[in-house]
Short mmCIF file of C-alpha atoms and ligand atoms in Angstrom, two decimals:
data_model
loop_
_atom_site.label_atom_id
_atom_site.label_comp_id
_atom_site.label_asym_id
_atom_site.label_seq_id
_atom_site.Cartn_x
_atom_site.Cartn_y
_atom_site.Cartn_z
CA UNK A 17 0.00 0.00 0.00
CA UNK A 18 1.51 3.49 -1.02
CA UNK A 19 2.21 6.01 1.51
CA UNK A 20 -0.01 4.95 4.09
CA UNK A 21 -1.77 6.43 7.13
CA UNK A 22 -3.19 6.15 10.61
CA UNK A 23 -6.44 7.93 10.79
CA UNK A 24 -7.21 6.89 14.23
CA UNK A 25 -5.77 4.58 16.86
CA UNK A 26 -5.55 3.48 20.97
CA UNK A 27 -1.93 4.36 21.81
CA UNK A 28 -0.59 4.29 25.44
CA UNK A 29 -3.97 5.21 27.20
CA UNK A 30 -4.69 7.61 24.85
CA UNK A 31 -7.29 8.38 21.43
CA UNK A 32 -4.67 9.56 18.72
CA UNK A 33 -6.83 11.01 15.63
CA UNK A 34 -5.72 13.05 12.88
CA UNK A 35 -7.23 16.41 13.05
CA UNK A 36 -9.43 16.09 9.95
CA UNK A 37 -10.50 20.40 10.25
CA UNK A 38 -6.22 20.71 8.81
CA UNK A 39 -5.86 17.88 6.42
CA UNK A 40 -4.87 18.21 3.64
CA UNK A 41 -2.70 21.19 4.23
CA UNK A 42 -1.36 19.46 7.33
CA UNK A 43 -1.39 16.23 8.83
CA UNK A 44 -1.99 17.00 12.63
CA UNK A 45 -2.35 14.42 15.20
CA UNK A 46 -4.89 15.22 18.08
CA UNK A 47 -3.82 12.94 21.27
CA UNK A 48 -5.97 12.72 24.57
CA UNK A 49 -7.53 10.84 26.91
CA UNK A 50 -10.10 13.67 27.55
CA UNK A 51 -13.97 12.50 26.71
CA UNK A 52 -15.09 16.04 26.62
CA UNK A 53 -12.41 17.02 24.24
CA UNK A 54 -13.79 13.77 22.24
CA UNK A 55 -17.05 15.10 22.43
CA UNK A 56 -15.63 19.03 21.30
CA UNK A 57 -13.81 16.64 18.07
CA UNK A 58 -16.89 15.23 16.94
CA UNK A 59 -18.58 18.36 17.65
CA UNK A 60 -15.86 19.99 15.35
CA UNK A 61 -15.71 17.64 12.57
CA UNK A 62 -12.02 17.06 13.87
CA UNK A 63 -13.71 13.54 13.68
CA UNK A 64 -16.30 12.38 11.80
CA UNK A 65 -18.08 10.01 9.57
CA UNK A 66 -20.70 7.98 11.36
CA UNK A 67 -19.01 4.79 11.94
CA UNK A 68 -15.53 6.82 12.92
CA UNK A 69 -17.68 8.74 15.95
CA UNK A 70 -19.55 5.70 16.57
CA UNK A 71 -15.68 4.14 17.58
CA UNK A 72 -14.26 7.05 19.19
CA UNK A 73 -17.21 7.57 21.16
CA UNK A 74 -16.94 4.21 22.64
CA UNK A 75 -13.18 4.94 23.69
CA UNK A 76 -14.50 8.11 24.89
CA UNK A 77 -16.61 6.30 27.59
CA UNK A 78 -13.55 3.73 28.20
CA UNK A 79 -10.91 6.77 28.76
CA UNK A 80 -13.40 8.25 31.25
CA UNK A 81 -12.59 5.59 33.47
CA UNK A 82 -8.93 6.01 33.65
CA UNK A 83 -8.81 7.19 36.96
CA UNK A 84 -10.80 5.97 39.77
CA UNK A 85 -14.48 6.98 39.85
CA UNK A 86 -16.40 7.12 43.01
CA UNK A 87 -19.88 6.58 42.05
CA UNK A 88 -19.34 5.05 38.45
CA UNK A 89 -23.44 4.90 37.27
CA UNK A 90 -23.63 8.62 37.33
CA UNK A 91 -20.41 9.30 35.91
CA UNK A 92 -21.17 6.60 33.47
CA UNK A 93 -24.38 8.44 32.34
CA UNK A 94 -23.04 11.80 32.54
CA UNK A 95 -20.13 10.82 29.52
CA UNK A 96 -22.73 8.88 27.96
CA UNK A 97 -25.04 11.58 27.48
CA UNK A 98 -22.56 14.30 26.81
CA UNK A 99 -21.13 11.83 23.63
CA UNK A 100 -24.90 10.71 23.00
CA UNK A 101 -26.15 14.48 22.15
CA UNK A 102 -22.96 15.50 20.14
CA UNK A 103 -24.41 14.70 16.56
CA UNK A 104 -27.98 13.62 15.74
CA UNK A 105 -28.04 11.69 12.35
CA UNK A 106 -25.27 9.18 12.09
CA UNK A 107 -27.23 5.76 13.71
CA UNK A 108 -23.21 4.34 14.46
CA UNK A 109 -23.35 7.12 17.43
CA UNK A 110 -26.19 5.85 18.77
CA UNK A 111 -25.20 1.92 17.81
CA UNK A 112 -21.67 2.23 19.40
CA UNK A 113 -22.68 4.17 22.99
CA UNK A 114 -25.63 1.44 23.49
CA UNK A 115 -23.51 -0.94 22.93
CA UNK A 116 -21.36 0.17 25.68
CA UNK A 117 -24.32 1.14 27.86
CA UNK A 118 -25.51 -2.76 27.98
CA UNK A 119 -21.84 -3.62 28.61
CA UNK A 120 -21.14 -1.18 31.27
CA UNK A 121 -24.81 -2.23 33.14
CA UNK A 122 -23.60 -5.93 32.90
CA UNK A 123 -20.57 -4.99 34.78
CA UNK A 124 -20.72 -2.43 37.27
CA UNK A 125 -19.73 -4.30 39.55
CA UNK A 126 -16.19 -4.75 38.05
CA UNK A 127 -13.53 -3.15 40.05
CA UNK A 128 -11.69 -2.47 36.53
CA UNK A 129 -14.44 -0.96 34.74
CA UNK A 130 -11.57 0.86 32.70
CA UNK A 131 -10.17 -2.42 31.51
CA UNK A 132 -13.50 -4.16 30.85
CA UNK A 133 -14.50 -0.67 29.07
CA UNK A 134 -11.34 -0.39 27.11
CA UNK A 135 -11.20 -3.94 25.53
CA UNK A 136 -15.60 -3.34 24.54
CA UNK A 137 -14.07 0.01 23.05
CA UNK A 138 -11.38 -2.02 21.13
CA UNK A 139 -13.77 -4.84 20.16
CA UNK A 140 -16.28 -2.32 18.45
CA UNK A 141 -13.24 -0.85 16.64
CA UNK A 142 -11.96 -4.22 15.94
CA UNK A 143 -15.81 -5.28 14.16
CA UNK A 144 -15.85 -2.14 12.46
CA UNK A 145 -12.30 -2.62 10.66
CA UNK A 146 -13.63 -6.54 9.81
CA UNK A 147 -16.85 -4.97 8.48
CA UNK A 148 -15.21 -2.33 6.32
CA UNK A 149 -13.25 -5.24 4.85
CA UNK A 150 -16.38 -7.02 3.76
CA UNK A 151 -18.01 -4.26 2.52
CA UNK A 152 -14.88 -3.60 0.11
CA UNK A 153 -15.34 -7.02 -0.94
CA UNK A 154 -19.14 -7.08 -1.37
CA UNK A 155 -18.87 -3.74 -3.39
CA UNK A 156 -16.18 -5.45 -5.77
CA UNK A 157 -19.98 -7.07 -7.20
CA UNK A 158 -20.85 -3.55 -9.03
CA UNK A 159 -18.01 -3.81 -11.30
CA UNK A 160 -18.02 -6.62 -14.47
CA UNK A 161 -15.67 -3.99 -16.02
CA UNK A 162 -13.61 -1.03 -15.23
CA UNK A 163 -15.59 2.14 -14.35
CA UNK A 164 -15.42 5.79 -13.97
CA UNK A 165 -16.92 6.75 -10.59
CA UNK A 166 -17.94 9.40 -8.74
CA UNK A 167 -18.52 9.96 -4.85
CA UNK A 168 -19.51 12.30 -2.60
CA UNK A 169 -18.45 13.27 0.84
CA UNK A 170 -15.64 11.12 2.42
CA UNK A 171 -15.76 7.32 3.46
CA UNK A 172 -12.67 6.56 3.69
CA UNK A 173 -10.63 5.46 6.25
CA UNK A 174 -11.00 8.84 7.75
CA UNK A 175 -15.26 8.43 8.16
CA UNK A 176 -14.37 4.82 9.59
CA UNK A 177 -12.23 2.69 12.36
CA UNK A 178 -10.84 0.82 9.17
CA UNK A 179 -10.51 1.08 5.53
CA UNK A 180 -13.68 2.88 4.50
CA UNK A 181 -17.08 2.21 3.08
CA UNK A 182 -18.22 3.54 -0.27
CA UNK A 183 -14.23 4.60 -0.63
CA UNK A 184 -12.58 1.16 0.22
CA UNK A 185 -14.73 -0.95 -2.50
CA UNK A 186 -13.52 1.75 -4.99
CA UNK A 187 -9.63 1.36 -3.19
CA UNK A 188 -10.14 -2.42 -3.71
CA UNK A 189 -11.85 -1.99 -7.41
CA UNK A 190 -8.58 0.09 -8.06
CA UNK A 191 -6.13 -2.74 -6.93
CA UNK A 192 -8.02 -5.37 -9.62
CA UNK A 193 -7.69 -2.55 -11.68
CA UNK A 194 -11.63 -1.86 -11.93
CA UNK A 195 -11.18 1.83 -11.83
CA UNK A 196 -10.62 3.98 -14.56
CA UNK A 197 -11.24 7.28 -12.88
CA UNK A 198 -12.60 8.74 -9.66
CA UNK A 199 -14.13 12.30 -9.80
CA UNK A 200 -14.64 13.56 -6.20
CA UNK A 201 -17.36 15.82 -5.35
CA UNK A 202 -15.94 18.71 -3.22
CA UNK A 203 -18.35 18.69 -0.82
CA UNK A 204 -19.91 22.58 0.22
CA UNK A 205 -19.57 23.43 2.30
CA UNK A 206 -16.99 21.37 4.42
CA UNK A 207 -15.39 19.83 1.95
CA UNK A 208 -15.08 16.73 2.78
CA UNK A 209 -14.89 15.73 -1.01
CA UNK A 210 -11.80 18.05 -2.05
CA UNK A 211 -9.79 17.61 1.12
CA UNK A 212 -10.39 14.54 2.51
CA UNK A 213 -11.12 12.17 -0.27
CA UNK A 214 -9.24 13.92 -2.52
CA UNK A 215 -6.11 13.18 0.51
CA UNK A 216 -7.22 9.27 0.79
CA UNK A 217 -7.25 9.02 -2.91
CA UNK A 218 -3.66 10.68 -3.33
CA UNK A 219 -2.36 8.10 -0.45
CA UNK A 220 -4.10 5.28 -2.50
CA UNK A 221 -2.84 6.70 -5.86
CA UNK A 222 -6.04 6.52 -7.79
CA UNK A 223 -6.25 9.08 -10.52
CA UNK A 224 -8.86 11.28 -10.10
CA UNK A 225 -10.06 14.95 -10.36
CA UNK A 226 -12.08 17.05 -7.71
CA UNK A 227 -15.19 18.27 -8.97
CA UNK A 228 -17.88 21.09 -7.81
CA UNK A 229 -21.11 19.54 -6.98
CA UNK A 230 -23.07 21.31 -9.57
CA UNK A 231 -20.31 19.56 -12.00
CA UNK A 232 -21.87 16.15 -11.83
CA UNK A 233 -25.06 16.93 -14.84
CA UNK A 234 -22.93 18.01 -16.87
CA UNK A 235 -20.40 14.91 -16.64
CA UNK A 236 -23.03 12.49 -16.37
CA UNK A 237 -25.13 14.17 -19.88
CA UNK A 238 -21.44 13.47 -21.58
CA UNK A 239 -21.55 9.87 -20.52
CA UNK A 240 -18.26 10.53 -18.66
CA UNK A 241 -19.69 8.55 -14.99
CA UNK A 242 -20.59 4.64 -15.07
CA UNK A 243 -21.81 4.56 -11.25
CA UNK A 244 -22.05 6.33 -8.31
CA UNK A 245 -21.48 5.48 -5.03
CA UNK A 246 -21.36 7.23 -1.65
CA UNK A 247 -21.75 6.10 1.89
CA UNK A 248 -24.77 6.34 5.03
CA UNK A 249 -25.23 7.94 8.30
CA UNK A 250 -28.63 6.08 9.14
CA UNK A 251 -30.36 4.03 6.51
CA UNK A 252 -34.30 3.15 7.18
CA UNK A 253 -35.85 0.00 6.88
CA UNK A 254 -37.42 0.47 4.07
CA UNK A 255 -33.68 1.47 2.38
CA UNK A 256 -34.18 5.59 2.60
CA UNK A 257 -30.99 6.95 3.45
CA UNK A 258 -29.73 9.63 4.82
CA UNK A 259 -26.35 11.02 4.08
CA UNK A 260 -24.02 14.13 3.30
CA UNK A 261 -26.05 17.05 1.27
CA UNK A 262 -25.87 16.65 -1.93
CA UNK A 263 -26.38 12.63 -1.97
CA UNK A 264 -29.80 13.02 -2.96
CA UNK A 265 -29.21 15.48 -5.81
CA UNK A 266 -26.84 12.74 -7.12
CA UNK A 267 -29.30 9.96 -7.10
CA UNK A 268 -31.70 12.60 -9.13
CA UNK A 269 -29.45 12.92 -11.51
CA UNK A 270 -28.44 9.23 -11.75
CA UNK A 271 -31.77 8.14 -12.50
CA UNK A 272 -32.23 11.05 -15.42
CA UNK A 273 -29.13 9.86 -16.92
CA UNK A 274 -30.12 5.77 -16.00
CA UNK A 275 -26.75 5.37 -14.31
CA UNK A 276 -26.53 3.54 -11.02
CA UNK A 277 -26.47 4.35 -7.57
CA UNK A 278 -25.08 2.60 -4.84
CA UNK A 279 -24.81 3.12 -0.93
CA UNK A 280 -22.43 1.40 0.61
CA UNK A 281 -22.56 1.16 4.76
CA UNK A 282 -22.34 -1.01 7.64
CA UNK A 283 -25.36 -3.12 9.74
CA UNK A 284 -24.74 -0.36 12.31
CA UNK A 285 -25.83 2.26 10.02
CA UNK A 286 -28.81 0.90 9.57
CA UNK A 287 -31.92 1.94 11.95
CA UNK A 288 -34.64 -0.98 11.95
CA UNK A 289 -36.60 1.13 14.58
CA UNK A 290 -37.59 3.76 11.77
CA UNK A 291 -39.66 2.52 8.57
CA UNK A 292 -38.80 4.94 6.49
CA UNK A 293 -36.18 8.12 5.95
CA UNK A 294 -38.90 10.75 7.12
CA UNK A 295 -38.05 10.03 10.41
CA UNK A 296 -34.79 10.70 10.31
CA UNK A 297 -33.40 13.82 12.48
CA UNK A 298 -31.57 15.56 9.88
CA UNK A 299 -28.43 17.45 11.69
CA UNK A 300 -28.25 21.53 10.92
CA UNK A 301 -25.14 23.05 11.35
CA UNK A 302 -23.91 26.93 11.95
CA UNK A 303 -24.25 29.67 10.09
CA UNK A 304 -20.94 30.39 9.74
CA UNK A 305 -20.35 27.38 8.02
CA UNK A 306 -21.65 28.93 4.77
CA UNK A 307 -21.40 32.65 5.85
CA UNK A 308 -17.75 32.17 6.09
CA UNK A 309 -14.47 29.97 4.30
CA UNK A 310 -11.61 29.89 6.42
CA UNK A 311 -12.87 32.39 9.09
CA UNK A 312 -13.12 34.85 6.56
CA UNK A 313 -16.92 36.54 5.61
CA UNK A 314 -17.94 36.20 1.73
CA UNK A 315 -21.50 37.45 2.24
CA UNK A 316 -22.76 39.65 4.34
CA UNK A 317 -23.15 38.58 8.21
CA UNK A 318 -27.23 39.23 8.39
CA UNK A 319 -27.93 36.91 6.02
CA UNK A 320 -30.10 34.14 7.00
CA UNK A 321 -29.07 31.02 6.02
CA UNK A 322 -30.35 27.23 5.61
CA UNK A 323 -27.89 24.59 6.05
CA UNK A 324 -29.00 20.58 6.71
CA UNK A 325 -25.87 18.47 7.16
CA UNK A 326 -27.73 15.74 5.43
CA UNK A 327 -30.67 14.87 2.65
CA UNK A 328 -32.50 11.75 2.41
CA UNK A 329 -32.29 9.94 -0.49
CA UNK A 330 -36.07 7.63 -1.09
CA UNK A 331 -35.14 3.97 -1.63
CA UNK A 332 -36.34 4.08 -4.43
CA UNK A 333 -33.45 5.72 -6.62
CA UNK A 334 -30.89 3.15 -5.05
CA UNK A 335 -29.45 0.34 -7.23
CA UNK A 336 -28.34 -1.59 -4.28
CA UNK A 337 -27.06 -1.46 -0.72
CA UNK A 338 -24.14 -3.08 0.10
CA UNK A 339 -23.34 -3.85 3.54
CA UNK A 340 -20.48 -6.44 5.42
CA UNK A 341 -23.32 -9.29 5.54
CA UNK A 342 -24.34 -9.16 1.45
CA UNK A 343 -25.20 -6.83 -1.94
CA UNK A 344 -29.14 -5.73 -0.89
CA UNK A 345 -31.05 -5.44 -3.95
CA UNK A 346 -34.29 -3.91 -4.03
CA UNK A 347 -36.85 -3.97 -2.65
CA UNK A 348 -34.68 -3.40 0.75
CA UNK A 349 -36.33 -4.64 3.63
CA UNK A 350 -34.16 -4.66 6.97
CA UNK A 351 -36.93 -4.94 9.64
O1 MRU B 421 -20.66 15.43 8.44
P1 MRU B 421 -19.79 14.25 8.16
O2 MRU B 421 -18.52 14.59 7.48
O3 MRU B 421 -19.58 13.40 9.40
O4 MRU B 421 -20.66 13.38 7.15
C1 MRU B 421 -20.17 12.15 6.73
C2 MRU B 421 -20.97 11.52 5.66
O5 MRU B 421 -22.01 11.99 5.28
C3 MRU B 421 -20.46 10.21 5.14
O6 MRU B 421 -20.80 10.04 3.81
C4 MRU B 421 -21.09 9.08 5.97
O7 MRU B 421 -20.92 9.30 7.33
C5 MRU B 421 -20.55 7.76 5.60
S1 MRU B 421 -18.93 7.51 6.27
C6 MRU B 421 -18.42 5.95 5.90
#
């Protein structure tokens, strides 16, 4: 593998994540064993990507146990809420901290909750690195010949605890040489697209170009895209999915042009409590997010804006979903 990275790893009692707010400018590694400057990361997008937050959240419970606690139930729930109300739409959040919430009621007894904590912190990192693997090898299904893709966002290994979703079946397509191209969305306004991916896919050394969202009509009306693909922060049972604005213009615009669209995600981002994507709390972030690149204004402060983190794409538009456990074809049913 060419010039390879960590995004995110347990080292010495401590989370070590690379500050993804820099990259790709500079490659700065955030260290701590802080769960409030955990929460402040995902908070931040220093971390992010719903199954990366759903993983550092769980250490973030573990680390809070470092030091002795003297009543560990309300500690437990103070952390757990405090990481629990830090994003609203990735499901993996949700997925990892219950996870750790069963865990932590089946042992509070333990007299090395840290430990016991640490190693249920490890083991959902550990399932999430196993499931990115399948899903890379699932994915590898949508391509009888080499293809020009486009995605959206970033699932890469910086959105996951291993090697990506949407972005490691198009890493793995690459190394059967199943990729011709890769045009990267940029992203507005965080750009996830031209920083991150466009980072993970200069590590990987897939060609590709980085493209403004409003490019992708005009590349798919000149036959230039075979498939798209992105990732999911919370799929519904019915197959609705919500994920990084701009997903659903994509799928829109893949079904004008008849070219397919695929979501690619783990179990954990799926929600079987919901039936269908209506229900799904979309995220809105600050105005200054639009208002402002870099710190700097470029519009005018009193300008009201409308920004949703997320859209919903309707099940309907999707091709297939491909998760660690098997390529979903539609009609997607996941009750
Ligand atoms: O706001 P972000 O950067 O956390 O949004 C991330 C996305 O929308 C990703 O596409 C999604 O989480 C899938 S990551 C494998």
């Amino acid at each position: 593998m060419m010039n390879d990275f960590k995004a995110l790893e347990y080292k010495d009692g401590n989370l070590v994540f690379l500050d993804q707010t820099k990259l790709p400018l500079s490659e700065v590694y955030i260290e701590t064993d802080d769960y409030e400057k955990i929460a402040l990361a995902i908070e931040k997008l220093e971390v992010r990507g719903a199954p990366q937050i759903g993983v550092v959240a769980a250490y973030g419970i573990a680390l809070a146990f470092k030091d002795g606690i003297e009543n560990p139930k309300e500690h437990f729930f103070k952390v757990y809420n405090r990481l629990l109300n830090t994003r609203p739409t990735a499901v993996n959040l949700f997925w990892a901290l219950n996870r750790m919430k069963i865990f932590f009621e089946n042992n509070i007894d333990s007299n090395d909750l840290f430990n016991l904590l640490l190693n249920e912190a490890k083991a959902i990192h550990i399932d999430d690195i196993e499931k990115c693997d399948n899903i890379a090898s699932n994915g590898l299904e949508i391509f009888d010949t080499p293809k020009t893709v486009l995605t959206h966002c970033n699932t890469g290994q910086l959105a996951t605890g291993g090697g990506g979703t949407a972005f490691y079946v198009i890493k793995k397509a690459y190394e059967k040489s199943l990729i011709k191209f890769v045009y990267a969305d940029e992203t507005r306004p965080l750009l996830q697209g031209s920083r991150l991916t466009a980072f993970e896919l200069e590590k990987a050394g897939i060609p590709f170009n980085i493209i403004t969202d409003s490019t992708a009509a005009v590349l798919m009306s000149q036959e230039k895209i075979d498939l798209v693909i992105t990732g999911a922060d919370r799929i519904a049972s019915n197959g609705d999915t919500a994920n990084k604005i701009g997903t659903y213009n994509l799928a829109v615009l893949c079904n004008y042009h008849k070219i397919p669209f695929y979501i690619a995600a783990p179990s954990s981002t799926i929600d079987t409590s919901l039936n269908s994507g209506d229900q799904i709390q979309i995220e809105e972030r600050s105005k200054d997010e639009i208002i402002k690149i870099n710190g700097q204004l470029i519009t005018k402060e009193n300008y009201d804006v409308f920004s949703p983190a997320f859209d919903v794409t309707p099940h309907k538009l999707i091709k297939g979903i491909i998760t660690e456990k098997a390529f979903h074809k539609p009609p997607f049913n996941f009750k």
